[in-house]
mmCIF file of C-alpha atoms in Angstrom:
data_model
loop_
_atom_site.group_PDB
_atom_site.id
_atom_site.type_symbol
_atom_site.label_atom_id
_atom_site.label_comp_id
_atom_site.label_asym_id
_atom_site.label_seq_id
_atom_site.Cartn_x
_atom_site.Cartn_y
_atom_site.Cartn_z
ATOM 1 C CA MET I 346 -162.298 7.077 204.718
ATOM 2 C CA ALA I 347 -161.407 10.139 202.695
ATOM 3 C CA ALA I 348 -158.010 10.383 204.412
ATOM 4 C CA LYS I 349 -157.252 6.753 203.680
ATOM 5 C CA GLU I 350 -158.275 7.212 200.076
ATOM 6 C CA LYS I 351 -155.964 10.226 199.796
ATOM 7 C CA GLY I 352 -153.104 8.163 201.294
ATOM 8 C CA ARG I 353 -153.627 5.392 198.812
ATOM 9 C CA LYS I 354 -153.604 7.828 195.927
ATOM 10 C CA ARG I 355 -150.398 9.479 197.181
ATOM 11 C CA GLY I 356 -148.834 6.025 197.559
ATOM 12 C CA CYS I 357 -149.798 5.070 194.053
ATOM 13 C CA GLY I 358 -148.438 8.371 192.752
ATOM 14 C CA CYS I 359 -145.058 7.802 194.459
ATOM 15 C CA LEU I 360 -144.890 4.263 193.117
ATOM 16 C CA ILE I 361 -145.556 5.499 189.597
ATOM 17 C CA VAL I 362 -142.855 8.130 189.973
ATOM 18 C CA ILE I 363 -140.405 5.512 191.254
ATOM 19 C CA LEU I 364 -141.284 3.171 188.422
ATOM 20 C CA LEU I 365 -140.869 5.951 185.917
ATOM 21 C CA LEU I 366 -137.489 6.858 187.431
ATOM 22 C CA LEU I 367 -136.390 3.235 187.321
ATOM 23 C CA ALA I 368 -137.525 3.000 183.724
ATOM 24 C CA ALA I 369 -135.593 6.184 182.906
ATOM 25 C CA VAL I 370 -132.485 4.859 184.665
ATOM 26 C CA ALA I 371 -132.818 1.551 182.858
ATOM 27 C CA ALA I 372 -133.274 3.317 179.558
ATOM 28 C CA ALA I 373 -130.271 5.536 180.262
ATOM 29 C CA GLY I 374 -128.255 2.514 181.367
ATOM 30 C CA GLY I 375 -129.240 0.660 178.225
ATOM 31 C CA TRP I 376 -128.304 3.624 176.120
ATOM 32 C CA LEU I 377 -124.958 3.970 177.908
ATOM 33 C CA TRP I 378 -124.264 0.248 177.541
ATOM 34 C CA GLN I 379 -125.178 0.365 173.871
ATOM 35 C CA ARG I 380 -122.881 3.373 173.448
ATOM 36 C CA TYR I 381 -120.090 1.612 175.381
ATOM 37 C CA GLU I 382 -120.423 -1.566 173.308
ATOM 38 C CA GLY I 383 -120.474 0.500 170.148
ATOM 39 C CA PHE I 384 -117.279 2.234 171.239
ATOM 40 C CA ALA I 385 -115.560 -1.028 172.202
ATOM 41 C CA ASN I 386 -116.295 -2.924 169.022
ATOM 42 C CA ALA I 387 -116.577 -0.320 166.267
ATOM 43 C CA PRO I 388 -113.581 0.373 163.984
ATOM 44 C CA MET I 389 -111.561 3.388 165.092
ATOM 45 C CA SER I 390 -111.608 6.341 162.728
ATOM 46 C CA GLY I 391 -108.644 8.165 161.238
ATOM 47 C CA LEU I 392 -106.476 5.093 160.672
ATOM 48 C CA GLU I 393 -104.555 4.565 157.460
ATOM 49 C CA LYS I 394 -103.040 1.371 156.089
ATOM 50 C CA GLY I 395 -99.667 0.673 157.682
ATOM 51 C CA GLU I 396 -100.387 2.847 160.737
ATOM 52 C CA THR I 397 -98.741 1.706 163.963
ATOM 53 C CA LEU I 398 -98.785 2.663 167.635
ATOM 54 C CA LEU I 399 -95.623 2.595 169.743
ATOM 55 C CA VAL I 400 -96.079 1.837 173.440
ATOM 56 C CA GLU I 401 -92.903 2.782 175.274
ATOM 57 C CA ARG I 402 -91.671 1.957 178.764
ATOM 58 C CA GLY I 403 -93.649 3.937 181.325
ATOM 59 C CA ASP I 404 -96.615 4.666 179.039
ATOM 60 C CA SER I 405 -99.900 4.642 180.979
ATOM 61 C CA LEU I 406 -103.328 4.185 179.408
ATOM 62 C CA PRO I 407 -103.978 7.954 179.278
ATOM 63 C CA VAL I 408 -100.653 8.402 177.459
ATOM 64 C CA VAL I 409 -101.634 5.691 174.967
ATOM 65 C CA VAL I 410 -105.018 7.376 174.412
ATOM 66 C CA ARG I 411 -103.256 10.694 173.761
ATOM 67 C CA LYS I 412 -101.033 8.989 171.179
ATOM 68 C CA LEU I 413 -104.172 7.603 169.515
ATOM 69 C CA ARG I 414 -105.710 11.072 169.451
ATOM 70 C CA ALA I 415 -102.568 12.380 167.743
ATOM 71 C CA LEU I 416 -103.081 9.724 165.055
ATOM 72 C CA GLY I 417 -106.651 10.926 164.443
ATOM 73 C CA VAL I 418 -108.620 8.476 166.612
ATOM 74 C CA SER I 419 -111.557 10.329 168.197
ATOM 75 C CA GLU I 420 -113.610 7.439 169.620
ATOM 76 C CA GLY I 421 -114.209 7.015 173.333
ATOM 77 C CA GLN I 422 -113.917 9.163 176.420
ATOM 78 C CA GLU I 423 -111.011 8.398 178.754
ATOM 79 C CA LEU I 424 -113.521 6.863 181.209
ATOM 80 C CA GLU I 425 -114.713 4.460 178.494
ATOM 81 C CA TRP I 426 -111.108 3.461 177.680
ATOM 82 C CA ARG I 427 -110.451 2.852 181.380
ATOM 83 C CA ALA I 428 -113.625 0.792 181.776
ATOM 84 C CA LEU I 429 -112.830 -1.314 178.713
ATOM 85 C CA ALA I 430 -109.229 -1.883 179.831
ATOM 86 C CA LYS I 431 -110.455 -3.014 183.256
ATOM 87 C CA GLN I 432 -113.086 -5.295 181.710
ATOM 88 C CA LEU I 433 -110.462 -6.948 179.478
ATOM 89 C CA GLY I 434 -107.849 -7.269 182.232
ATOM 90 C CA ALA I 435 -105.556 -4.909 180.350
ATOM 91 C CA ALA I 436 -105.402 -2.176 182.968
ATOM 92 C CA GLY I 437 -101.806 -1.849 184.142
ATOM 93 C CA ARG I 438 -100.712 -4.634 181.779
ATOM 94 C CA LEU I 439 -100.018 -2.790 178.525
ATOM 95 C CA GLN I 440 -96.879 -4.354 177.086
ATOM 96 C CA VAL I 441 -94.131 -2.308 175.474
ATOM 97 C CA GLY I 442 -93.830 -2.568 171.707
ATOM 98 C CA GLU I 443 -95.166 -1.539 168.319
ATOM 99 C CA TYR I 444 -98.769 -2.432 167.442
ATOM 100 C CA SER I 445 -100.624 -2.558 164.140
ATOM 101 C CA LEU I 446 -103.425 -0.027 163.646
ATOM 102 C CA GLU I 447 -104.781 -1.193 160.317
ATOM 103 C CA PRO I 448 -108.160 0.299 159.260
ATOM 104 C CA GLY I 449 -110.922 -1.656 160.965
ATOM 105 C CA THR I 450 -109.081 -2.064 164.285
ATOM 106 C CA SER I 451 -111.424 -1.640 167.246
ATOM 107 C CA PRO I 452 -110.520 -0.405 170.755
ATOM 108 C CA ARG I 453 -111.253 -3.901 172.096
ATOM 109 C CA ALA I 454 -108.898 -5.546 169.583
ATOM 110 C CA LEU I 455 -106.167 -3.003 170.300
ATOM 111 C CA LEU I 456 -106.368 -3.363 174.082
ATOM 112 C CA LEU I 457 -106.336 -7.164 173.802
ATOM 113 C CA ALA I 458 -103.248 -6.968 171.572
ATOM 114 C CA MET I 459 -101.499 -4.659 174.053
ATOM 115 C CA ARG I 460 -102.490 -6.900 176.961
ATOM 116 C CA ASP I 461 -101.129 -10.004 175.227
ATOM 117 C CA GLY I 462 -98.042 -8.343 173.730
ATOM 118 C CA LYS I 463 -98.974 -9.046 170.107
ATOM 119 C CA VAL I 464 -96.372 -6.623 168.812
ATOM 120 C CA ILE I 465 -95.102 -6.112 165.276
ATOM 121 C CA SER I 466 -91.829 -8.028 164.939
ATOM 122 C CA HIS I 467 -88.898 -6.869 162.800
ATOM 123 C CA ARG I 468 -85.741 -8.804 161.964
ATOM 124 C CA PHE I 469 -82.053 -8.003 161.829
ATOM 125 C CA THR I 470 -79.536 -10.539 160.533
ATOM 126 C CA ILE I 471 -75.846 -10.652 161.394
ATOM 127 C CA VAL I 472 -74.084 -12.441 158.534
ATOM 128 C CA GLU I 473 -71.326 -15.000 159.084
ATOM 129 C CA GLY I 474 -67.959 -13.472 158.290
ATOM 130 C CA TRP I 475 -68.953 -9.847 158.867
ATOM 131 C CA ASN I 476 -66.433 -7.719 160.717
ATOM 132 C CA MET I 477 -67.322 -4.906 163.094
ATOM 133 C CA ARG I 478 -67.352 -2.280 160.347
ATOM 134 C CA ASP I 479 -69.828 -4.394 158.356
ATOM 135 C CA LEU I 480 -72.015 -4.843 161.421
ATOM 136 C CA ARG I 481 -72.078 -1.152 162.299
ATOM 137 C CA ALA I 482 -72.935 -0.214 158.709
ATOM 138 C CA ALA I 483 -75.829 -2.700 158.593
ATOM 139 C CA LEU I 484 -77.199 -1.503 161.948
ATOM 140 C CA ALA I 485 -77.138 2.093 160.721
ATOM 141 C CA ARG I 486 -79.430 1.052 157.828
ATOM 142 C CA ALA I 487 -81.856 -0.967 159.971
ATOM 143 C CA THR I 488 -85.291 0.574 160.503
ATOM 144 C CA PRO I 489 -87.214 1.138 162.713
ATOM 145 C CA LEU I 490 -84.350 0.176 165.043
ATOM 146 C CA LYS I 491 -83.435 3.109 167.283
ATOM 147 C CA GLN I 492 -79.921 4.331 166.540
ATOM 148 C CA ARG I 493 -77.588 4.592 169.529
ATOM 149 C CA ALA I 494 -74.470 2.632 168.568
ATOM 150 C CA GLY I 495 -73.398 5.226 166.006
ATOM 151 C CA GLN I 496 -72.867 7.712 168.831
ATOM 152 C CA LEU I 497 -70.548 5.318 170.700
ATOM 153 C CA ASP I 498 -67.002 4.295 169.845
ATOM 154 C CA ASP I 499 -66.064 0.625 170.242
ATOM 155 C CA SER I 500 -64.894 1.063 173.828
ATOM 156 C CA ALA I 501 -68.039 2.908 174.927
ATOM 157 C CA LEU I 502 -70.242 0.445 173.058
ATOM 158 C CA MET I 503 -68.754 -2.581 174.797
ATOM 159 C CA LYS I 504 -69.098 -0.839 178.161
ATOM 160 C CA GLU I 505 -72.745 -0.097 177.350
ATOM 161 C CA ILE I 506 -73.488 -3.811 176.845
ATOM 162 C CA GLY I 507 -71.626 -4.833 179.996
ATOM 163 C CA ARG I 508 -68.325 -5.871 178.421
ATOM 164 C CA ALA I 509 -66.004 -3.023 179.357
ATOM 165 C CA GLY I 510 -62.449 -3.496 178.107
ATOM 166 C CA GLN I 511 -63.361 -6.233 175.597
ATOM 167 C CA HIS I 512 -62.496 -5.840 171.913
ATOM 168 C CA PRO I 513 -65.770 -5.959 169.908
ATOM 169 C CA GLU I 514 -64.516 -7.910 166.902
ATOM 170 C CA GLY I 515 -66.009 -11.381 166.644
ATOM 171 C CA ARG I 516 -68.135 -10.986 169.771
ATOM 172 C CA PHE I 517 -71.604 -11.014 168.148
ATOM 173 C CA LEU I 518 -73.146 -14.273 166.972
ATOM 174 C CA PRO I 519 -74.329 -14.359 163.337
ATOM 175 C CA GLU I 520 -78.056 -15.090 163.512
ATOM 176 C CA THR I 521 -81.395 -13.417 162.806
ATOM 177 C CA TYR I 522 -82.659 -11.399 165.749
ATOM 178 C CA GLN I 523 -86.252 -10.241 166.181
ATOM 179 C CA TYR I 524 -86.984 -6.835 167.637
ATOM 180 C CA THR I 525 -89.904 -4.475 167.942
ATOM 181 C CA GLY I 526 -90.413 -0.732 167.754
ATOM 182 C CA GLY I 527 -88.695 1.002 170.635
ATOM 183 C CA ASP I 528 -85.748 -1.405 170.666
ATOM 184 C CA SER I 529 -82.323 0.044 169.883
ATOM 185 C CA ASP I 530 -79.303 -1.286 168.022
ATOM 186 C CA VAL I 531 -77.569 -1.568 171.396
ATOM 187 C CA ASP I 532 -80.375 -3.885 172.582
ATOM 188 C CA VAL I 533 -79.802 -6.155 169.566
ATOM 189 C CA LEU I 534 -76.019 -6.148 170.099
ATOM 190 C CA LYS I 535 -76.452 -7.080 173.761
ATOM 191 C CA ARG I 536 -78.508 -10.112 172.759
ATOM 192 C CA ALA I 537 -76.046 -11.064 170.002
ATOM 193 C CA ALA I 538 -73.106 -10.821 172.423
ATOM 194 C CA ASP I 539 -74.930 -13.001 174.965
ATOM 195 C CA GLU I 540 -75.639 -15.580 172.263
ATOM 196 C CA MET I 541 -71.984 -15.602 171.161
ATOM 197 C CA ASP I 542 -70.892 -16.161 174.763
ATOM 198 C CA LYS I 543 -73.184 -19.192 174.943
ATOM 199 C CA ALA I 544 -72.058 -20.550 171.555
ATOM 200 C CA VAL I 545 -68.350 -20.224 172.420
ATOM 201 C CA ALA I 546 -68.881 -21.824 175.825
ATOM 202 C CA ALA I 547 -70.708 -24.772 174.227
ATOM 203 C CA ALA I 548 -67.991 -25.234 171.588
ATOM 204 C CA TRP I 549 -65.239 -24.990 174.198
ATOM 205 C CA LYS I 550 -66.951 -27.581 176.392
ATOM 206 C CA ALA I 551 -67.249 -29.992 173.424
ATOM 207 C CA ARG I 552 -63.727 -29.363 172.097
ATOM 208 C CA ASP I 553 -61.146 -31.993 171.226
ATOM 209 C CA LYS I 554 -59.115 -32.385 174.414
ATOM 210 C CA ASP I 555 -55.892 -32.551 172.383
ATOM 211 C CA SER I 556 -56.524 -29.100 170.925
ATOM 212 C CA VAL I 557 -53.605 -26.673 170.932
ATOM 213 C CA LEU I 558 -56.012 -23.841 171.765
ATOM 214 C CA LYS I 559 -55.651 -22.664 175.348
ATOM 215 C CA SER I 560 -58.835 -20.709 176.006
ATOM 216 C CA PRO I 561 -62.334 -19.967 174.683
ATOM 217 C CA THR I 562 -60.982 -16.663 173.336
ATOM 218 C CA GLU I 563 -58.338 -18.483 171.294
ATOM 219 C CA LEU I 564 -61.050 -20.778 169.947
ATOM 220 C CA LEU I 565 -63.076 -17.714 168.915
ATOM 221 C CA ILE I 566 -60.051 -16.159 167.182
ATOM 222 C CA MET I 567 -59.277 -19.371 165.280
ATOM 223 C CA ALA I 568 -62.938 -19.835 164.335
ATOM 224 C CA SER I 569 -63.028 -16.325 162.869
ATOM 225 C CA ILE I 570 -60.092 -17.220 160.596
ATOM 226 C CA VAL I 571 -61.732 -20.494 159.552
ATOM 227 C CA GLU I 572 -64.951 -18.578 158.819
ATOM 228 C CA LYS I 573 -63.118 -16.193 156.483
ATOM 229 C CA GLU I 574 -61.024 -18.859 154.759
ATOM 230 C CA THR I 575 -63.819 -20.896 153.206
ATOM 231 C CA GLY I 576 -67.477 -20.769 152.294
ATOM 232 C CA ILE I 577 -67.545 -24.554 151.838
ATOM 233 C CA ALA I 578 -69.063 -26.200 154.906
ATOM 234 C CA GLN I 579 -67.180 -29.481 154.449
ATOM 235 C CA GLU I 580 -63.823 -27.687 154.401
ATOM 236 C CA ARG I 581 -64.134 -25.893 157.711
ATOM 237 C CA SER I 582 -62.909 -28.763 159.886
ATOM 238 C CA GLN I 583 -60.123 -29.543 157.368
ATOM 239 C CA ILE I 584 -58.833 -25.987 157.503
ATOM 240 C CA ALA I 585 -59.170 -25.906 161.289
ATOM 241 C CA GLY I 586 -57.101 -29.103 161.458
ATOM 242 C CA LEU I 587 -54.467 -27.636 159.138
ATOM 243 C CA PHE I 588 -54.090 -24.537 161.311
ATOM 244 C CA GLU I 589 -53.932 -26.697 164.458
ATOM 245 C CA ARG I 590 -51.016 -28.656 162.987
ATOM 246 C CA ARG I 591 -49.222 -25.457 162.000
ATOM 247 C CA LEU I 592 -49.536 -24.089 165.531
ATOM 248 C CA LYS I 593 -48.286 -27.352 167.057
ATOM 249 C CA LEU I 594 -45.258 -27.324 164.752
ATOM 250 C CA GLY I 595 -44.506 -23.677 165.459
ATOM 251 C CA MET I 596 -45.204 -22.694 161.858
ATOM 252 C CA LYS I 597 -46.732 -19.362 160.961
ATOM 253 C CA LEU I 598 -50.410 -19.579 160.033
ATOM 254 C CA GLU I 599 -49.801 -17.525 156.861
ATOM 255 C CA THR I 600 -53.462 -16.834 156.216
ATOM 256 C CA ASP I 601 -54.552 -13.959 153.985
ATOM 257 C CA PRO I 602 -57.720 -12.875 155.836
ATOM 258 C CA THR I 603 -55.614 -11.832 158.831
ATOM 259 C CA VAL I 604 -53.367 -9.734 156.585
ATOM 260 C CA ILE I 605 -56.429 -8.106 154.991
ATOM 261 C CA TYR I 606 -57.870 -7.351 158.437
ATOM 262 C CA GLY I 607 -54.575 -5.714 159.408
ATOM 263 C CA ILE I 608 -54.702 -3.503 156.318
ATOM 264 C CA GLY I 609 -58.053 -2.188 157.513
ATOM 265 C CA PRO I 610 -60.399 0.138 155.601
ATOM 266 C CA SER I 611 -57.709 0.931 153.015
ATOM 267 C CA TYR I 612 -57.868 -2.631 151.623
ATOM 268 C CA ASP I 613 -58.885 -2.269 147.973
ATOM 269 C CA GLY I 614 -59.766 -5.877 147.190
ATOM 270 C CA ASN I 615 -56.282 -6.850 146.028
ATOM 271 C CA ILE I 616 -53.652 -8.365 148.333
ATOM 272 C CA ARG I 617 -50.082 -7.662 147.187
ATOM 273 C CA LYS I 618 -46.697 -9.168 147.996
ATOM 274 C CA ARG I 619 -45.721 -6.051 149.947
ATOM 275 C CA ASP I 620 -48.814 -6.570 152.114
ATOM 276 C CA LEU I 621 -47.526 -10.009 153.080
ATOM 277 C CA LEU I 622 -44.175 -8.460 154.079
ATOM 278 C CA THR I 623 -45.541 -5.461 155.993
ATOM 279 C CA ASP I 624 -45.673 -6.325 159.674
ATOM 280 C CA THR I 625 -48.870 -5.650 161.630
ATOM 281 C CA PRO I 626 -50.251 -7.368 164.750
ATOM 282 C CA TYR I 627 -52.523 -9.302 162.368
ATOM 283 C CA ASN I 628 -49.954 -10.337 159.751
ATOM 284 C CA THR I 629 -49.621 -14.087 160.208
ATOM 285 C CA TYR I 630 -46.939 -14.153 157.495
ATOM 286 C CA THR I 631 -44.617 -12.138 159.742
ATOM 287 C CA ARG I 632 -45.755 -13.319 163.197
ATOM 288 C CA THR I 633 -46.236 -16.733 164.728
ATOM 289 C CA GLY I 634 -49.324 -17.801 166.643
ATOM 290 C CA LEU I 635 -52.813 -16.356 166.549
ATOM 291 C CA PRO I 636 -53.623 -12.684 165.927
ATOM 292 C CA PRO I 637 -54.534 -10.636 169.014
ATOM 293 C CA THR I 638 -58.314 -10.629 168.383
ATOM 294 C CA PRO I 639 -60.868 -12.300 166.133
ATOM 295 C CA ILE I 640 -61.003 -10.882 162.607
ATOM 296 C CA ALA I 641 -64.712 -11.487 161.943
ATOM 297 C CA MET I 642 -67.936 -12.902 163.382
ATOM 298 C CA PRO I 643 -67.783 -16.711 163.127
ATOM 299 C CA GLY I 644 -70.995 -18.708 162.962
ATOM 300 C CA ARG I 645 -71.888 -21.796 164.966
ATOM 301 C CA ALA I 646 -70.579 -24.128 162.242
ATOM 302 C CA ALA I 647 -67.139 -22.486 162.254
ATOM 303 C CA LEU I 648 -67.004 -22.651 166.059
ATOM 304 C CA LYS I 649 -67.934 -26.332 165.995
ATOM 305 C CA ALA I 650 -65.376 -27.132 163.281
ATOM 306 C CA THR I 651 -62.652 -25.278 165.163
ATOM 307 C CA ALA I 652 -63.450 -27.120 168.383
ATOM 308 C CA ASN I 653 -63.279 -30.470 166.575
ATOM 309 C CA PRO I 654 -60.756 -30.144 163.722
ATOM 310 C CA ALA I 655 -60.417 -32.943 161.179
ATOM 311 C CA PRO I 656 -57.350 -35.193 161.445
ATOM 312 C CA GLY I 657 -54.856 -35.308 158.580
ATOM 313 C CA ASP I 658 -51.390 -34.258 157.491
ATOM 314 C CA ALA I 659 -52.090 -31.235 155.254
ATOM 315 C CA LEU I 660 -50.131 -28.083 156.054
ATOM 316 C CA PHE I 661 -50.881 -26.017 152.917
ATOM 317 C CA PHE I 662 -53.931 -25.121 150.857
ATOM 318 C CA VAL I 663 -54.801 -22.962 147.884
ATOM 319 C CA ALA I 664 -57.956 -22.320 145.858
ATOM 320 C CA SER I 665 -58.691 -24.970 143.259
ATOM 321 C CA GLY I 666 -59.496 -22.352 140.606
ATOM 322 C CA ASP I 667 -62.158 -24.573 139.032
ATOM 323 C CA GLY I 668 -65.100 -22.375 140.038
ATOM 324 C CA SER I 669 -66.256 -24.675 142.834
ATOM 325 C CA GLY I 670 -64.871 -22.509 145.609
ATOM 326 C CA ARG I 671 -63.047 -25.529 146.989
ATOM 327 C CA SER I 672 -59.407 -25.733 148.052
ATOM 328 C CA LEU I 673 -56.493 -27.996 147.189
ATOM 329 C CA PHE I 674 -54.699 -29.358 150.267
ATOM 330 C CA ALA I 675 -51.092 -30.562 150.475
ATOM 331 C CA ALA I 676 -48.897 -32.167 153.126
ATOM 332 C CA THR I 677 -45.604 -30.936 151.645
ATOM 333 C CA TYR I 678 -44.467 -27.680 150.148
ATOM 334 C CA ALA I 679 -43.548 -29.447 146.892
ATOM 335 C CA GLN I 680 -47.116 -30.762 146.581
ATOM 336 C CA HIS I 681 -48.377 -27.296 147.401
ATOM 337 C CA GLN I 682 -46.288 -25.739 144.618
ATOM 338 C CA ALA I 683 -47.835 -28.225 142.189
ATOM 339 C CA ASN I 684 -51.307 -27.176 143.395
ATOM 340 C CA VAL I 685 -50.411 -23.516 142.908
ATOM 341 C CA ARG I 686 -49.262 -24.225 139.350
ATOM 342 C CA LEU I 687 -52.536 -26.061 138.703
ATOM 343 C CA TYR I 688 -54.462 -23.069 139.966
ATOM 344 C CA LEU I 689 -52.448 -20.743 137.728
ATOM 345 C CA GLN I 690 -53.066 -22.967 134.731
ATOM 346 C CA ARG I 691 -56.805 -22.819 135.343
ATOM 347 C CA TYR I 692 -56.605 -19.092 135.936
ATOM 348 C CA ARG I 693 -54.946 -18.479 132.589
ATOM 349 C CA GLN I 694 -57.574 -20.584 130.879
ATOM 350 C CA ASN I 695 -60.328 -18.441 132.301
ATOM 351 C CA GLN I 696 -59.122 -14.961 133.167
ATOM 352 C CA THR I 697 -62.688 -13.727 133.428
ATOM 353 C CA ARG I 698 -62.757 -15.160 136.948
ATOM 354 C CA GLY I 699 -61.367 -11.833 138.063
ATOM 355 C CA GLN I 700 -58.221 -12.844 139.979
ATOM 356 C CA PRO I 701 -56.284 -9.561 140.598
ATOM 357 C CA GLU I 702 -53.087 -9.411 138.575
ATOM 358 C CA GLU I 703 -50.774 -8.614 141.487
ATOM 359 C CA GLY I 704 -52.293 -11.413 143.555
ATOM 360 C CA LYS I 705 -51.652 -13.725 140.633
ATOM 361 C CA ALA I 706 -48.048 -12.488 140.473
ATOM 362 C CA VAL I 707 -47.504 -13.461 144.118
ATOM 363 C CA LEU I 708 -48.807 -16.944 143.340
ATOM 364 C CA GLU I 709 -46.578 -17.253 140.281
ATOM 365 C CA GLU I 710 -43.508 -16.210 142.258
ATOM 366 C CA ALA I 711 -44.339 -18.680 145.034
ATOM 367 C CA ALA I 712 -44.867 -21.450 142.500
ATOM 368 C CA GLU I 713 -41.461 -20.805 140.956
ATOM 369 C CA THR I 714 -39.524 -20.400 144.231
ATOM 370 C CA PRO I 715 -37.737 -23.628 145.192
ATOM 371 C CA ALA I 716 -38.122 -24.854 148.743
ATOM 372 C CA ALA I 717 -34.952 -24.400 150.769
ATOM 373 C CA GLY I 718 -34.962 -25.724 154.312
ATOM 374 C CA GLU I 719 -38.231 -24.681 155.929
ATOM 375 C CA ALA I 720 -40.932 -23.863 153.421
ATOM 376 C CA PRO I 721 -41.204 -20.165 152.508
ATOM 377 C CA ALA I 722 -44.371 -18.216 153.121
ATOM 378 C CA THR I 723 -47.491 -19.875 151.813
ATOM 379 C CA PRO I 724 -48.650 -17.999 148.701
ATOM 380 C CA VAL I 725 -51.851 -16.006 148.590
ATOM 381 C CA LYS I 726 -54.969 -18.118 148.657
ATOM 382 C CA PRO I 727 -57.076 -16.664 145.830
ATOM 383 C CA GLY I 728 -60.456 -15.504 147.047
ATOM 384 C CA ALA I 729 -59.506 -15.640 150.727
ATOM 385 C CA GLY I 730 -61.387 -13.260 152.892
ATOM 386 C CA ARG I 731 -64.680 -13.658 150.997
#
């Protein structure tokens, strides 16, 4: 009896110990869970307004945690970060990009954002009519875009984006492109070049089958000239049609933006008579046909207008001079001379419009020169080359 009683007491003692251990484990587990939940949902410390975190290619969770530590975030052991990432399905799925770390951001919110790729988006716009120098200058000012293009000449740049041997002018579609931290200017240019390829292909496919243009590249070159010749949407197809007729007749295009492009960086804003007479590969006053490359980045509207030029009989045009930005079109050189004189009359009435004096002199000489046989060179179109 005594032995049995002792056994029962020992059994009860073991049970109490086990229960106490279970209670301690439960209490510890509860405390750990409470700590874990507090870590997961509490705002991270050390964050300032405008703070961001950049997750780059190859960054693992421990690397991301180290970057957070460098920003002043002290919350959570690495084990807690791993457990939370696994719980949220973010382990191994952190997406590259730049993430907002505004004050109040919790580890849970950050991991969810990185899992779902909710990155900060920046924008870069390529403007219709920009040339390659304009584009490079704008890219160099874009932040936080990583700068790589400035270290590459045009040839190396085109090779970098998979277009070795291609001239860069006109090859990037004017649009607004979104990017995130970690992206480079070369990444943006690759996308813009791909978009231009698609836009040119679509315009070429939808082109007027009677077009004098022989290839998508010729369409791109012509569209770049149309883009530079007018800022008036309704005039694009008219000007494209005029240039088509000139090419079919074997006439020189005689368009100022090509001359200006041939002058290059030394162009001072004023086109002179000697510029029209100085031969360059881009001087369409001295050479027939299209220039060897585009002279600017044409937009979709210019590509569409060039692919489907308006019918008509006009072969000449000059600025109206009335402040509208519109042009005066003419089928004959005599009509064109009358339009030039009208422009000059309006110019003299309002000299504050800023027409350069030498450019005006070229117009005056052209207006006074009688047509003899084939029409002489078309005079400068005031304001061409926007």
